[in-house]
Tab-separated table of C-alpha atoms in Angstrom:
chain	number	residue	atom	x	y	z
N	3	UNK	CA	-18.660	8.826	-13.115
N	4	UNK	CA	-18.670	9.574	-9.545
N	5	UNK	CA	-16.593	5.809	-9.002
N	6	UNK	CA	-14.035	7.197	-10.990
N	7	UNK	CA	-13.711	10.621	-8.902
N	8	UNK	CA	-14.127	8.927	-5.749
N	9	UNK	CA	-10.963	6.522	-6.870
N	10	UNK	CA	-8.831	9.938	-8.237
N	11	UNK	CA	-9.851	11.619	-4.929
N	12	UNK	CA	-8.465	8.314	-2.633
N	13	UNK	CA	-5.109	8.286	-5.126
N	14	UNK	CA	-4.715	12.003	-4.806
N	15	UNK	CA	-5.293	11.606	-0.894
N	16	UNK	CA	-2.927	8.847	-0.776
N	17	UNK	CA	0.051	10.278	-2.566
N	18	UNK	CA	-0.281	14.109	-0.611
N	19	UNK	CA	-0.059	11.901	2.305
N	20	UNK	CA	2.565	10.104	1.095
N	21	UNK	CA	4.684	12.944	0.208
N	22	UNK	CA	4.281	14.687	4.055
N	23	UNK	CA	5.459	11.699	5.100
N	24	UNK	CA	8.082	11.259	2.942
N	25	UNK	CA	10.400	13.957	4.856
N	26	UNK	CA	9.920	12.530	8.055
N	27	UNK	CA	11.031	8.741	6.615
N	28	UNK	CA	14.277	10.042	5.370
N	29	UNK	CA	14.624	11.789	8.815
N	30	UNK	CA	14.264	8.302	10.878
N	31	UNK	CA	15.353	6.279	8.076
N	32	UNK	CA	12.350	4.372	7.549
N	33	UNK	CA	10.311	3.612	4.495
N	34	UNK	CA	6.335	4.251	4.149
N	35	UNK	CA	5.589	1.025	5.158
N	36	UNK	CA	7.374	1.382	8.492
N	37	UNK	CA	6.012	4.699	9.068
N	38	UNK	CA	2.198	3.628	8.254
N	39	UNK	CA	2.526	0.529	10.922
N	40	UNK	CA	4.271	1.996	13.393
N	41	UNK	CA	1.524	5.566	13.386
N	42	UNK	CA	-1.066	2.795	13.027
N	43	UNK	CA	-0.103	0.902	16.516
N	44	UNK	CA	0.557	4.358	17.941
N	45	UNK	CA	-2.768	5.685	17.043
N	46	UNK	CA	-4.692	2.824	17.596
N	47	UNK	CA	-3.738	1.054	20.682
N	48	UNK	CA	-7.449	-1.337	20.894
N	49	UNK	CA	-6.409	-2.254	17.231
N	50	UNK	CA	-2.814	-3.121	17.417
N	51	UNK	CA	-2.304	-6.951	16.544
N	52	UNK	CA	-0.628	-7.247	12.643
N	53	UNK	CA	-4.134	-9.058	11.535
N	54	UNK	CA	-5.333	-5.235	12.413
N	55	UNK	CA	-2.792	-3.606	10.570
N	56	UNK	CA	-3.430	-5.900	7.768
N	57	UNK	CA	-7.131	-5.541	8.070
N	58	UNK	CA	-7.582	-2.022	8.745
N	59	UNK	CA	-4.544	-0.536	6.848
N	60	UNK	CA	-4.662	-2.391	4.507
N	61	UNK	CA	-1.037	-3.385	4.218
N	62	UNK	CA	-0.598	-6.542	2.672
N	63	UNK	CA	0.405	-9.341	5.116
N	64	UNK	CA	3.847	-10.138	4.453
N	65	UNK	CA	4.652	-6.345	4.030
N	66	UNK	CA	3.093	-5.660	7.755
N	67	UNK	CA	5.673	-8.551	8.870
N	68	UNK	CA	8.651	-7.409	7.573
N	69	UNK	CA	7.880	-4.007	8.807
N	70	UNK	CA	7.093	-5.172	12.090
N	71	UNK	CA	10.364	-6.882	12.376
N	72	UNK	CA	12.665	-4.222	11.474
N	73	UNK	CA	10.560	-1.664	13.580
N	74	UNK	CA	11.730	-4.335	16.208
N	75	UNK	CA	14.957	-4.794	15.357
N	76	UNK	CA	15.062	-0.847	15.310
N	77	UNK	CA	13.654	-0.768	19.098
N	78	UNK	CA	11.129	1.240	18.155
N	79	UNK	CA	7.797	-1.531	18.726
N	80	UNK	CA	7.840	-4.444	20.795
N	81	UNK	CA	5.074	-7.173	21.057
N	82	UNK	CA	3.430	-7.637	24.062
N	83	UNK	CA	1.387	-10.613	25.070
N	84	UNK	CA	-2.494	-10.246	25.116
N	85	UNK	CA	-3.455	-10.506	28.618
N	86	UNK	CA	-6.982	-11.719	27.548
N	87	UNK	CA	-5.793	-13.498	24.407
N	88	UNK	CA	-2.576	-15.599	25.188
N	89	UNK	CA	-2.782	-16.599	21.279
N	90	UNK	CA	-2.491	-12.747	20.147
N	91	UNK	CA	0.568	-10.583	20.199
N	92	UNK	CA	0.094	-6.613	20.419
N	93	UNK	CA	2.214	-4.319	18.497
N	94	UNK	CA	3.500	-1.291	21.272
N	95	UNK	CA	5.278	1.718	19.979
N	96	UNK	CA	8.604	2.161	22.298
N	97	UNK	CA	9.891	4.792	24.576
N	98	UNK	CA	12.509	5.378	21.610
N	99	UNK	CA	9.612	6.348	18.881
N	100	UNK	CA	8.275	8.814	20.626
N	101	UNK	CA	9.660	11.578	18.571
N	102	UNK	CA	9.145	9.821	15.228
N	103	UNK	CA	5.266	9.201	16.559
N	104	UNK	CA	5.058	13.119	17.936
N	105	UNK	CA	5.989	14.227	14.234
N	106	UNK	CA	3.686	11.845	12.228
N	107	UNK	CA	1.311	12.970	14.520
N	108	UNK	CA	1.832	16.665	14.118
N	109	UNK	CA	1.763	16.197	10.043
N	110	UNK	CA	-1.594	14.497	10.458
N	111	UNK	CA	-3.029	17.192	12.611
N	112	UNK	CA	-1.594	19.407	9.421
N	113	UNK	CA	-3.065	17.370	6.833
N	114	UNK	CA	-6.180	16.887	8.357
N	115	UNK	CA	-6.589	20.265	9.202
N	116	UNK	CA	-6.306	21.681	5.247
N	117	UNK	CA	-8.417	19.152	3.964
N	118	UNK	CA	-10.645	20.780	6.052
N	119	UNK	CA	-10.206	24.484	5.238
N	120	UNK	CA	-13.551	25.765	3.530
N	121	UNK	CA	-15.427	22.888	5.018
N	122	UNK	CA	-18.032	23.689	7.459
N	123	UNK	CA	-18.561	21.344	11.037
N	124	UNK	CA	-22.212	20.371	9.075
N	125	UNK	CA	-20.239	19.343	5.804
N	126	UNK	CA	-17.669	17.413	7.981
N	127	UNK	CA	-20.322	15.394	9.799
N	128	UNK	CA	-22.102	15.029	6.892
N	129	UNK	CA	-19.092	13.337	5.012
N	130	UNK	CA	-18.208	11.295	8.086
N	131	UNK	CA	-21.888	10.023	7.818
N	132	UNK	CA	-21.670	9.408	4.122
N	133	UNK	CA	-18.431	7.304	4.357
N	134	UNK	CA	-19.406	5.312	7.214
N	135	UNK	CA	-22.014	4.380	4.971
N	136	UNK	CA	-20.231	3.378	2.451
N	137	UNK	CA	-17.575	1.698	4.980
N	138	UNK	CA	-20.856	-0.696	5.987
N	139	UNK	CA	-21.942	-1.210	2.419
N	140	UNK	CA	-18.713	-2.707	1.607
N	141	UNK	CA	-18.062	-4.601	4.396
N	142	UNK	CA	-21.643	-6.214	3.758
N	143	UNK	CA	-20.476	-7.147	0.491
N	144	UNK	CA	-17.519	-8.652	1.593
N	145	UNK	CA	-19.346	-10.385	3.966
N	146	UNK	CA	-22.214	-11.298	1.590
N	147	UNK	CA	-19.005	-12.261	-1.203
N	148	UNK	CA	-20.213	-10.275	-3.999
N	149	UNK	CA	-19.050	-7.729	-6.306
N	150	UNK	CA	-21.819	-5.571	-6.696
């Protein structure tokens, strides 16, 4: 039983997100997709290469690409050579996103901050214990190539 919540509680978490972000899309004139990279590069500058994206995200590969190339084409990311890495490409939000990035950011710092209401500093440390748990256990299984 607790699977099944903890899959409800990521869907319900995904689509709230979703819909905060949803306003600001139809602002810029970008879909979710878009958004979710270019926040992701913006946000995460040590983990901005589209494998990252792909990895991390989760965004399917050929959805990061075609998202990357129209964020590009729109001026708002550029890719930058790896200076340690001439076979990687970094993803680097422009001058021109900034005020796309400043709002995502500002509906994150929203979102995050009413999850947390009613949520003591123990029970947030304790749940950011508890996933990173679960974060290794999965990636072992990956690793390992088994189910369960």
């Amino acid at each position: 039983m607790i699977a099944i919540r903890m899959m409800a509680l990521g869907r319900k978490l995904g689509n709230l997100y979703a819909g905060l972000c949803a306003p600001i899309c139809r602002r810029y004139g970008m879909n979710q997709t878009c958004f979710d990279v270019l926040m992701f590069c913006a946000n995460n500058p040590d983990r901005n290469t589209a494998r990252d994206i792909c990895e991390v995200r989760g965004i399917k590969s050929g959805m990061a690409s075609v998202a990357v190339e129209t964020l590009e084409k729109n001026g708002l990311l550029e890719r930058r050579g790896d200076p340690e890495d001439r076979r990687k490409h970094r993803l680097v939000p422009t001058e021109r996103a900034a005020e796309v990035i400043a709002e995502g950011r500002a509906m994150q710092a929203r979102f995050t901050g009413t999850l947390r209401e009613g949520i003591t500093a123990e029970e947030f440390d304790a749940l950011e214990s508890l996933m990173a748990k679960l974060e290794n256990t999965m990636e072992r299984m990956e690793r390992e190539g088994r189910l369960c």
